[in-house]
Coordinates of C-alpha atoms and ligand atoms in Angstrom, one line a residue:
X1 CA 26.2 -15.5 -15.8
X2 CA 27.4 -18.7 -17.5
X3 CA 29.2 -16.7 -20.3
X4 CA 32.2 -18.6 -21.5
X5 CA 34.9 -15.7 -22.6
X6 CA 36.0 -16.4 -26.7
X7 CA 37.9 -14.0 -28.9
X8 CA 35.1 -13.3 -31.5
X9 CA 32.6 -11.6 -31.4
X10 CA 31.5 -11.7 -27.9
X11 CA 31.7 -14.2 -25.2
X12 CA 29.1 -17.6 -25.9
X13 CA 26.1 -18.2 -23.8
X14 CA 25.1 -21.6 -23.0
X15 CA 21.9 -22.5 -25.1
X16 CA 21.4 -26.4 -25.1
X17 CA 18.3 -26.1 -22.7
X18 CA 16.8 -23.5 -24.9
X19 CA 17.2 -24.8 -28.2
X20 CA 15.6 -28.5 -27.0
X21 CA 12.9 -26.0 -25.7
X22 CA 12.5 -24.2 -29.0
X23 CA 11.9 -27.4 -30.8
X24 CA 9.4 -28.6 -28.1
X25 CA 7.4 -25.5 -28.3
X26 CA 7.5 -25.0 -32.1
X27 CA 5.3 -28.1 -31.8
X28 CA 2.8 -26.3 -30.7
X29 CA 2.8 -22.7 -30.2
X30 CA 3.2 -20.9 -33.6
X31 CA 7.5 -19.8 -33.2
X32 CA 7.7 -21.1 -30.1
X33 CA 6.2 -18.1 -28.3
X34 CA 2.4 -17.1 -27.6
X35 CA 3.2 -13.4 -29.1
X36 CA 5.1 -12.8 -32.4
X37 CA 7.1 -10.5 -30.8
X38 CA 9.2 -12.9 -28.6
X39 CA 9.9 -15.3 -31.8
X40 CA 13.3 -14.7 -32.3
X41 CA 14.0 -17.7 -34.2
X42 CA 16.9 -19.8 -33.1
X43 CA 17.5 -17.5 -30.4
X44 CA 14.3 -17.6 -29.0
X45 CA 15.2 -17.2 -25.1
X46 CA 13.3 -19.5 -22.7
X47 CA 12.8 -18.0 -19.3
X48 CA 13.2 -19.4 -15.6
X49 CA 12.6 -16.7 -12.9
X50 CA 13.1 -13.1 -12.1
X51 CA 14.1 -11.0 -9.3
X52 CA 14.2 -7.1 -9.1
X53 CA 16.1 -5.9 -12.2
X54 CA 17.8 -9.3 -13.2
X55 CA 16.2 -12.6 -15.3
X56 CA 17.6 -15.9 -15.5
X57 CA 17.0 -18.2 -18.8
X58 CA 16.8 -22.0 -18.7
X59 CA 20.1 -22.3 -19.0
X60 CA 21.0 -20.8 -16.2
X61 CA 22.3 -17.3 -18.4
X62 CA 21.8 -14.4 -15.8
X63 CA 20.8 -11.3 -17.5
X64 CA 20.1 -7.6 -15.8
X65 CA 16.9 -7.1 -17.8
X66 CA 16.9 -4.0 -19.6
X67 CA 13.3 -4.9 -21.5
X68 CA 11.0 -5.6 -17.8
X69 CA 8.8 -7.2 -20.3
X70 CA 8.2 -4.3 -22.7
X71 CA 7.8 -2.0 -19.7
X72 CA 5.4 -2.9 -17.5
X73 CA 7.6 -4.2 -14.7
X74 CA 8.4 -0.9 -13.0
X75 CA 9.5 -2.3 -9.7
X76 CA 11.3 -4.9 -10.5
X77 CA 10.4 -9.4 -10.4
X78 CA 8.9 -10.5 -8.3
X79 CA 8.3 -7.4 -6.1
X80 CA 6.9 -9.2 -2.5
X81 CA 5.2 -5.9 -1.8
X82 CA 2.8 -6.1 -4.6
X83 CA 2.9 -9.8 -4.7
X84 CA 2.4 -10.8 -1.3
X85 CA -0.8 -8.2 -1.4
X86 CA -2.3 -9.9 -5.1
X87 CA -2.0 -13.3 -3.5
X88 CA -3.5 -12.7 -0.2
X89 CA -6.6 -11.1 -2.2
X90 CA -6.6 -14.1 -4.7
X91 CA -7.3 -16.4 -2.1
X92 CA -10.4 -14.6 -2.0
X93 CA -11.2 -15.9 -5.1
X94 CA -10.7 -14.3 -8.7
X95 CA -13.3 -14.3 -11.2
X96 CA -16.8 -13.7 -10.3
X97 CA -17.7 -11.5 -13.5
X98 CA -19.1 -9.4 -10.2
X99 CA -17.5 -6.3 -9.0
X100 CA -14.8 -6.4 -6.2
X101 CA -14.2 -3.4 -3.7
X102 CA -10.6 -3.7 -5.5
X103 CA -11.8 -2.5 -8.6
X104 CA -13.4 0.7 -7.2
X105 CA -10.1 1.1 -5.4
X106 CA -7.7 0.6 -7.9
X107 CA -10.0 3.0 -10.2
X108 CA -10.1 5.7 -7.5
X109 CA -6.2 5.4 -7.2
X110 CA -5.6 5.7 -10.9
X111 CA -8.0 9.1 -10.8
X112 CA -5.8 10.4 -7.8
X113 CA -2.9 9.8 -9.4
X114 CA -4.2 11.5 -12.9
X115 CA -6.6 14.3 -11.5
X116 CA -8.4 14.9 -15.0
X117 CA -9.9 11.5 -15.5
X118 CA -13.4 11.3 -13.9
X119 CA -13.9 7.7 -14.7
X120 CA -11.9 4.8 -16.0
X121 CA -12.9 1.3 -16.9
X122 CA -10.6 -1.8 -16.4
X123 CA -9.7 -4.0 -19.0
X124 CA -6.9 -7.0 -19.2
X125 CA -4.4 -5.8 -22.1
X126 CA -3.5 -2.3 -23.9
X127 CA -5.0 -3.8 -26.5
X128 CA -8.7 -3.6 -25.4
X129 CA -7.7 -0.5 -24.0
X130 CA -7.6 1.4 -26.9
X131 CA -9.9 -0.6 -29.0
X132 CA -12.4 0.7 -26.6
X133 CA -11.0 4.3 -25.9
X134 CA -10.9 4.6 -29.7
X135 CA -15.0 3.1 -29.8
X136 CA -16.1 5.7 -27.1
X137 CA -14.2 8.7 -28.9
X138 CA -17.0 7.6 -32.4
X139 CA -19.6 6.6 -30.3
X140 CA -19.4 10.7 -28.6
X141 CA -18.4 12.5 -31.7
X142 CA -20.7 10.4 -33.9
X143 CA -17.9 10.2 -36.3
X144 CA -16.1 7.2 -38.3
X145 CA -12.2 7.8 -38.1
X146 CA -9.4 7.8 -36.3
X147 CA -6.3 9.6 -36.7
X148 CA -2.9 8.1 -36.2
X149 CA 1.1 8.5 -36.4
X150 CA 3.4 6.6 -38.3
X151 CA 5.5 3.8 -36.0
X152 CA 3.0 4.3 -33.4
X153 CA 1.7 1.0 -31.7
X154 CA -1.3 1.1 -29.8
X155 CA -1.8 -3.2 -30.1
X156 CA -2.8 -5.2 -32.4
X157 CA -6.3 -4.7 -32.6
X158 CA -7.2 -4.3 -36.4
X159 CA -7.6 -0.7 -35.9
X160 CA -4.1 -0.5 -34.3
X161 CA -2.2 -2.4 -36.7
X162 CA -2.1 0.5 -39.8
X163 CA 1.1 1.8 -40.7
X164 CA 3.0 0.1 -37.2
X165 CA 6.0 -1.1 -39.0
X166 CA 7.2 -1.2 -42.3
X167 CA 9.2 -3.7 -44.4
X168 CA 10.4 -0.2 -46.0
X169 CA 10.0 3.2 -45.4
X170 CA 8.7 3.9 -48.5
X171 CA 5.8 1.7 -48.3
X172 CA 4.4 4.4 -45.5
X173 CA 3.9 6.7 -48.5
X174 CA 4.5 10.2 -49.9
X175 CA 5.7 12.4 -46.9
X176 CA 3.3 14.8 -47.7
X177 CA 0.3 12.0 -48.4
X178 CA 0.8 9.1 -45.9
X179 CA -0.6 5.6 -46.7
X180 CA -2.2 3.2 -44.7
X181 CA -0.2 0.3 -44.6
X182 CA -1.9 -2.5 -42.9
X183 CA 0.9 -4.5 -40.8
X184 CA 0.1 -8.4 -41.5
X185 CA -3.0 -9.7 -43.3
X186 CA -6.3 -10.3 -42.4
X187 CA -7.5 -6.9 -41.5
X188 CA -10.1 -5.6 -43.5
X189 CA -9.9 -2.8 -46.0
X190 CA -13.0 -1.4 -44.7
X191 CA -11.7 -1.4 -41.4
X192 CA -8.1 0.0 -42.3
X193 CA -9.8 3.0 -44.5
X194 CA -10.9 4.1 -40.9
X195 CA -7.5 4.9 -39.6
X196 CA -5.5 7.9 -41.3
X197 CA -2.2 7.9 -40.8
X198 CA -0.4 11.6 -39.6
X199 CA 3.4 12.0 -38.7
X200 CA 4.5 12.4 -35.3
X201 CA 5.8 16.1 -34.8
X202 CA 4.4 17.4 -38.2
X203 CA 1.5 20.2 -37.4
X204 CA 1.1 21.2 -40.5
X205 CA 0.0 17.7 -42.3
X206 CA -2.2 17.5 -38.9
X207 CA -4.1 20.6 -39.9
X208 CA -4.4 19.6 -43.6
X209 CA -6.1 16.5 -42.7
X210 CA -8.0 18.0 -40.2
X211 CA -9.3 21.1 -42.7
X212 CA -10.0 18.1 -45.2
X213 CA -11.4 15.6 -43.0
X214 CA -12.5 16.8 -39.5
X215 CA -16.0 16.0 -40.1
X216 CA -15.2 12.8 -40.3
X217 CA -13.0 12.1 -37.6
X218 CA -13.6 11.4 -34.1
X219 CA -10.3 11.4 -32.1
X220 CA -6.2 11.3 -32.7
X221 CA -4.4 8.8 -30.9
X222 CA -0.9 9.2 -29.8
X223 CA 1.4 7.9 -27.9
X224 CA 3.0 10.6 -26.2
X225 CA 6.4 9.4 -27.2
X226 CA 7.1 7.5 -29.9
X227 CA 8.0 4.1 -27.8
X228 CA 8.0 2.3 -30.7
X229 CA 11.5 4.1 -32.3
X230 CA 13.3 4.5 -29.1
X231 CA 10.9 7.1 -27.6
X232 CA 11.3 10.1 -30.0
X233 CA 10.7 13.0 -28.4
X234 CA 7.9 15.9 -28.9
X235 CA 9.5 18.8 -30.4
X236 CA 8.6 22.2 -27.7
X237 CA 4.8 22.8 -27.9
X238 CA 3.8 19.6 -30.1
X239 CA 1.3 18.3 -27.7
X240 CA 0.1 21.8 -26.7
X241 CA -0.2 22.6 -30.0
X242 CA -2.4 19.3 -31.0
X243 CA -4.8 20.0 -28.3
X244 CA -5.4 23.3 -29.6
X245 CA -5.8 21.7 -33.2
X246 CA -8.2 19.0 -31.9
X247 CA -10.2 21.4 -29.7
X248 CA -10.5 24.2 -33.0
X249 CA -11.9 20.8 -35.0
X250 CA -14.5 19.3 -32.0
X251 CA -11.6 16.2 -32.6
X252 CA -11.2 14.0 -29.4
X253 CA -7.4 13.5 -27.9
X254 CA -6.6 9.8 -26.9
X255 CA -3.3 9.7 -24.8
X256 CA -1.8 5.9 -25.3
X257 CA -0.1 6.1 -22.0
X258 CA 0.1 2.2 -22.1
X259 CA 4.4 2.8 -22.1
X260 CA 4.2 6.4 -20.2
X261 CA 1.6 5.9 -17.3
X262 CA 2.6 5.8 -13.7
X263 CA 6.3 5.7 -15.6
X264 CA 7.0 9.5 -16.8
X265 CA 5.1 10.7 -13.7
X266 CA 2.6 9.6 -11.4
X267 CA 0.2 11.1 -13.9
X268 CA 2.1 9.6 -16.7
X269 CA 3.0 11.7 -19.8
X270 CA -0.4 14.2 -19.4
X271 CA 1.7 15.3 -16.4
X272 CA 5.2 15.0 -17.5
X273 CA 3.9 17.6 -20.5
X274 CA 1.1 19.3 -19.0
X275 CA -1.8 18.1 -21.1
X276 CA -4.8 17.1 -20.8
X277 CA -6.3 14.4 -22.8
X278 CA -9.9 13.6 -23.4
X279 CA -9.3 10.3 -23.1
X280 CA -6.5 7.9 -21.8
X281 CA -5.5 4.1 -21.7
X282 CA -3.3 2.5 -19.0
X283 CA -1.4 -0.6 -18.6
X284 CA 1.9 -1.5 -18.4
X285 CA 3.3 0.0 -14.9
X286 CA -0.5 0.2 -13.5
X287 CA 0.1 -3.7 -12.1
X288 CA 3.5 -4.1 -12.4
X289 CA 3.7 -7.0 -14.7
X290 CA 0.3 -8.4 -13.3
X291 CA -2.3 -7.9 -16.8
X292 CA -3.8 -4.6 -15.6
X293 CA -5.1 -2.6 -18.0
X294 CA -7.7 0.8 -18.5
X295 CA -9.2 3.1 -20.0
X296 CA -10.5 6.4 -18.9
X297 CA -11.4 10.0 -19.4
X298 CA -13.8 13.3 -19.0
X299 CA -16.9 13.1 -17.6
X300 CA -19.7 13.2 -20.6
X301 CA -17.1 10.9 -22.7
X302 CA -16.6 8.6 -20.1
X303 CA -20.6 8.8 -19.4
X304 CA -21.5 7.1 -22.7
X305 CA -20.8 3.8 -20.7
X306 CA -22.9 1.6 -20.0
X307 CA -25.9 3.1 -22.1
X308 CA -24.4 3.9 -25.5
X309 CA -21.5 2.2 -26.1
X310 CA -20.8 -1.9 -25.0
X311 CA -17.8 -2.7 -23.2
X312 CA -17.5 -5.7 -21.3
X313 CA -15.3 -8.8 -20.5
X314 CA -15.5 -11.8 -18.1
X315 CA -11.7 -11.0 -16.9
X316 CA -12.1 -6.7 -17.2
X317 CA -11.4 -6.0 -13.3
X318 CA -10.2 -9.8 -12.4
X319 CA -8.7 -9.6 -8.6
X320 CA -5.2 -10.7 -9.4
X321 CA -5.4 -7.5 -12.1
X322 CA -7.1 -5.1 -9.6
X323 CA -5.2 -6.4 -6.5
X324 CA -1.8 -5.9 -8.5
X325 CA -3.3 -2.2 -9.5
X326 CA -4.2 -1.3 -6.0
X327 CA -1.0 -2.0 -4.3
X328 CA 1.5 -1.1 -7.2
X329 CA -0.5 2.7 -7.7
X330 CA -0.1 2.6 -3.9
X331 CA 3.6 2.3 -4.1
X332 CA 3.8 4.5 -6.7
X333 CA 2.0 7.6 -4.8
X334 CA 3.2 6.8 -1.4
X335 CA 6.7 6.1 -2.1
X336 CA 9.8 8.3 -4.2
X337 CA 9.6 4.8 -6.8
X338 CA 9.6 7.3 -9.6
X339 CA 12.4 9.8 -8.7
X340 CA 14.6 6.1 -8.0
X341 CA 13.8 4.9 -11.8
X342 CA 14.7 8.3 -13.1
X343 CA 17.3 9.0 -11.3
X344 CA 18.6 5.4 -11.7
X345 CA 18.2 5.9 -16.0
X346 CA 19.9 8.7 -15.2
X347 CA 22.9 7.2 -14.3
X348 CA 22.5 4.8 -17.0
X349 CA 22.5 7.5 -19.3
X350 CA 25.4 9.3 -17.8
X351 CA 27.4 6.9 -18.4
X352 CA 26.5 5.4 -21.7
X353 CA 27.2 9.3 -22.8
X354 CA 30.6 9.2 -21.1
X355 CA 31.5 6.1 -23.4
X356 CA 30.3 7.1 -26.1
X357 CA 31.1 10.9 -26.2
X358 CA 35.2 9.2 -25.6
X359 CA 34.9 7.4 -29.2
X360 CA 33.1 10.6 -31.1
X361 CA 30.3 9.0 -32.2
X362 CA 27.3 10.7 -33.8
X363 CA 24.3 9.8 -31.3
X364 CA 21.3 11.3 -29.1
X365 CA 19.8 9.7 -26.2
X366 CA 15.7 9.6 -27.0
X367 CA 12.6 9.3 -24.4
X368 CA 12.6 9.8 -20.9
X369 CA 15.4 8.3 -18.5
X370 CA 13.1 5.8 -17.6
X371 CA 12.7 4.3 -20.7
X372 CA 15.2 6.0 -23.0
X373 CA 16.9 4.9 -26.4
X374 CA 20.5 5.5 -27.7
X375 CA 20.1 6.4 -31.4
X376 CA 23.4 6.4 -33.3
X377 CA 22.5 9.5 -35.8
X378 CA 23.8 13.1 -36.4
X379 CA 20.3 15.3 -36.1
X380 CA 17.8 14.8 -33.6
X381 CA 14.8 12.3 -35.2
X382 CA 11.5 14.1 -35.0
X383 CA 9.4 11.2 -36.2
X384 CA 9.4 7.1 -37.2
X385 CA 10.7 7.5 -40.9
X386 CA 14.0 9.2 -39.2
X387 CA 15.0 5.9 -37.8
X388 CA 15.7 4.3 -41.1
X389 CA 18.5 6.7 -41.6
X390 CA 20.2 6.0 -38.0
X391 CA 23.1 3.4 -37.5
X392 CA 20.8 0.8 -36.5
X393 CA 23.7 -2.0 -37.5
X394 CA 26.1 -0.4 -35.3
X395 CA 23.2 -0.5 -32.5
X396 CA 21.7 -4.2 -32.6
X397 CA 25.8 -5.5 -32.8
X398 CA 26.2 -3.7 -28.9
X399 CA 22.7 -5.4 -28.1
X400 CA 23.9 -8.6 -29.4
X401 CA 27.3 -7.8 -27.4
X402 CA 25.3 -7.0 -24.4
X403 CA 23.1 -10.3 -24.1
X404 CA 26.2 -12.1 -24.6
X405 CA 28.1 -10.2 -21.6
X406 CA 24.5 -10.8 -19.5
X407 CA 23.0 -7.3 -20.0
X408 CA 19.7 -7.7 -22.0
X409 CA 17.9 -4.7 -24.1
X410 CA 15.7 -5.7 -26.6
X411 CA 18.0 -6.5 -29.5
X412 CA 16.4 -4.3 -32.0
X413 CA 16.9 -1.0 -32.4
X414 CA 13.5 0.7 -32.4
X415 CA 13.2 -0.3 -28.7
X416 CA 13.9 1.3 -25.8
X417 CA 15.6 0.4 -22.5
X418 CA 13.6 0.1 -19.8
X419 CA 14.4 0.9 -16.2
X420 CA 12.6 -0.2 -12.7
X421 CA 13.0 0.9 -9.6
X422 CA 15.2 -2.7 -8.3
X423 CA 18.1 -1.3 -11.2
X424 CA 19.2 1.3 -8.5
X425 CA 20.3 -1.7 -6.0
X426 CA 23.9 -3.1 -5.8
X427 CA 26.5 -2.5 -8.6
X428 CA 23.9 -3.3 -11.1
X429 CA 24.3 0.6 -13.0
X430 CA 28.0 0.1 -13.0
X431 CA 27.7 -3.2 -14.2
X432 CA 25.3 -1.7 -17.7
X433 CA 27.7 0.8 -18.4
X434 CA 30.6 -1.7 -18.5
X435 CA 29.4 -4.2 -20.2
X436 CA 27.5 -1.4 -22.9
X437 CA 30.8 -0.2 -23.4
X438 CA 32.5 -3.6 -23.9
X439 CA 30.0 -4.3 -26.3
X440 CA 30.8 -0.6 -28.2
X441 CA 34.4 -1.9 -28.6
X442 CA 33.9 -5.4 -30.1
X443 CA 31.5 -3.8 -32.3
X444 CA 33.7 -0.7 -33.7
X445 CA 36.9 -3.2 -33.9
X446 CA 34.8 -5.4 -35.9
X447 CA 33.3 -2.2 -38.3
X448 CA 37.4 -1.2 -38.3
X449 CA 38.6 -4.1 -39.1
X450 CA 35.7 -4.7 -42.1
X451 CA 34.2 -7.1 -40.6
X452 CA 30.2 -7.5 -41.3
X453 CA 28.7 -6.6 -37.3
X454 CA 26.3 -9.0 -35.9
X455 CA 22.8 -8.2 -37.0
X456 CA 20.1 -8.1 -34.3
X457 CA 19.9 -12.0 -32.1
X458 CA 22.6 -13.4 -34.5
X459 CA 25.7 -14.8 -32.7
X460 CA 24.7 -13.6 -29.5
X461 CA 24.9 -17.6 -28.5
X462 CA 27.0 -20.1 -28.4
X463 CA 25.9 -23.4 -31.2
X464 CA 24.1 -26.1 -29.7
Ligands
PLP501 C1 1.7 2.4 -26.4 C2 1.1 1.0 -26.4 N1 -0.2 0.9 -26.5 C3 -0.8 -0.3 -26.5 C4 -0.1 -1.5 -26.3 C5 -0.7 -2.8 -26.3 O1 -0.7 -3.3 -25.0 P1 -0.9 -4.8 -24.7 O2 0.4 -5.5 -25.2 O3 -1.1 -4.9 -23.2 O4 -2.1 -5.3 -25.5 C6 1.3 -1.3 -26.1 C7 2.1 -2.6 -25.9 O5 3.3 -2.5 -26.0 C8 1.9 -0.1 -26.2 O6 3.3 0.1 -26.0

């Protein structure tokens, strides 16, 4: 990396390429970026290349990525395996709105790998995923609503986007009577009154809704972690106990194992804790990086395609998508890919422990060690309104730190770290412990000395 060492706060990261760039793109694309979630103002980064677990900006700044593009990337950049396969099948040619022997493949490989799904549909994004897993789930029950937790992102269809993320936590509600807080505008009312918001790890509001409203609703959709606040775990018997719940109330369950699938386990979090869904969505590690997308489920669900229910889409089962399917699920079951990216967080983990158990600090490490989060609080958080009461200053000042020292986690605090299999090569585990722990220090000599820490992106760079 090009970091320049200075006393305060952290080393200074060339930025002239990608502040000219930010202007340019302004210009054009709404924040500079085609998703909101990359606009990151004046420290919107601008990326070159990547290869295994590292990225390079336009700068030049060398990074060991810690985000693999919200997850998806599972094997790391650029992986020639599943590369060299998507564009020796692309020369084949790629849309033909016709249906390629790659399709049926990558379908049959994503049953093998999750034995209780009979049939699964490709689409392009999460997004569509669940839009449509959440359309089948009223189109079988014959019933309206849809029942989801707090913090909980499933995309940003309108029917994702209720009660996602809060300016405050109060605006979520009562705890006992949850709101539905549509995140943005433009979503209709009529559309948000569909979607009743439940918090994670809290049976008994899931059983009062369900005694009240179970006639109404056709499935609960749930991420089996909550990936969107650093993975918070289940508590012992949570998922268990919400199958029972929906199977006593005829209520479908929708697994969002967009974040989990082919990541936890082969069989993604169904496996990891034993469930089985009625329905699940895919994407993410199904293509490693390549837009690969699905949804699937039982049998007579599943079966209200292609009579009863539409779903469609000119690029649902494109080659690059299914070729990148077929070879990365291929990896995935023929190789020990899996055990490497656990074992490899592991480490991680480890080590970040070590550091920080040395300085005292209050903190539990969430999620799975493939995707885990370090959450700087005394108890355990249970659900998405716990977060607000964690040291989430204290966290974005050591993500700041780390971009700065070339180690790159999302710099907010409600994401977690994600691992790929290419972190386990070289000195590259060694070399997120030290610079996690560097970036503890400046942040607690800064908090000790009274200074104000670094909030999220800010100071991360050096002025341009
Ligand atoms: C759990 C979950 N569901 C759905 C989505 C939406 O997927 P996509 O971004 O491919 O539309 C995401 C994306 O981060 C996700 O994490």
């Amino acid at each position: 990396m090009t970091a320049q060492s200075t006393t305060w706060p952290n080393p200074k990261l060339a930025r002239d390429r990608q502040a000219a760039m930010y202007r340019r793109a302004k210009a054009t694309l709404p924040g500079g970026t085609n998703s909101n979630f990359r606009a990151w103002g004046d420290d919107t980064v601008y990326v070159d290349r990547g290869k295994g677990g590292r990225v390079w900006d336009i700068d030049g700044n060398e990074y060991i990525d810690l985000r693999m593009g919200y997850g998806p990337v599972i094997l790391g950049h650029g992986d020639e395996r599943v590369d060299d396969y998507v564009n020796e099948r692309m020369r084949l040619g790629v849309s033909f709105s016709l249906t390629s022997e790659d399709e049926v493949r990558a379908m049959e490989l994503l049953r093998e790998l999750n034995p209780w799904v009979a049939k699964a549909r490709m689409t392009v994004s999460g997004t569509e995923a669940t839009m449509h897993a959440m359309r089948i789930a009223r189109a079988y029950t014959g019933r309206n609503k849809i029942v989801k937790f707090e913090g909980q992102y499933h995309g940003v269809h309108d029917y994702a986007l209720i009660s996602v993320l809060p300016n405050e936590m109060a605006d979520l509600g009562d705890q006992d009577n949850p709101v539905g807080l549509a995140w943005g505008r433009g979503i209709p009312e009529a559309v948000a009154r569909t979607i009743i918001p439940a918090r994670y790890n809290n049976l008994e509001l899931l059983r009062r809704l369900f005694e009240r409203e179970a006639d109404d609703i056709a499935a609960i959709i749930v991420e089996p972690v909550l990936g969107n606040a650093q993975g918070i775990l289940p508590r012992p018997g949570f998922h268990q106990a919400m199958r029972a719940l929906t199977e006593e109330f005829g209520i479908l369950l929708i697994f969002d194992e967009v974040k989990t699938g082919f990541r936890f386990a082969r069989g993604g979090a169904a496996e990891y804790f034993g469930i089985t869904p009625d329905l699940a969505t895919y994407a993410k590690a199904m293509g490693n990086g390549y837009p690969a997308a699905a949804f699937g489920g039982r049998e007579e669900v599943m079966d209200m395609l292609p009579g009863k229910v539409s779903h469609g889409g000119t690029y649902a089962g494109n080659r690059v998508a299914a070729a990148a399917a077929v070879k990365t699920l291929e990896i995935l079951r023929d190789t020990d890919a899996l055990a490497t990216v656990k074992a490899t967080g592991e480490r991680i983990q480890a080590g970040v422990r070590g550091l920080l158990d040395a300085k005292g600090l209050a903190y539990h490490l969430t999620g799975h060690p493939s995707m885990f989060g370090i959450m700087f609080r005394e108890e355990v958080a249970t659900e998405y309104r716990d977060w607000a009461t964690t040291d989430h200053e204290l966290y974005d000042a050591i993500a700041v730190g780390m971009h700065a020292r070339g180690a790159m986690p999302e710099p907010d605090s409600r994401e977690p770290w994600f691992v790929c299999e290419a972190h386990a090569q070289g000195d590259t585990v060694d070399r997120i412990v030290t610079i996690f722990g560097e970036s503890l220090d400046t942040a607690l000599e800064q908090r000790a000395r009274g200074g104000s820490l670094p909030h999220e992106r800010e100071a991360a760079y050096a002025d341009s």
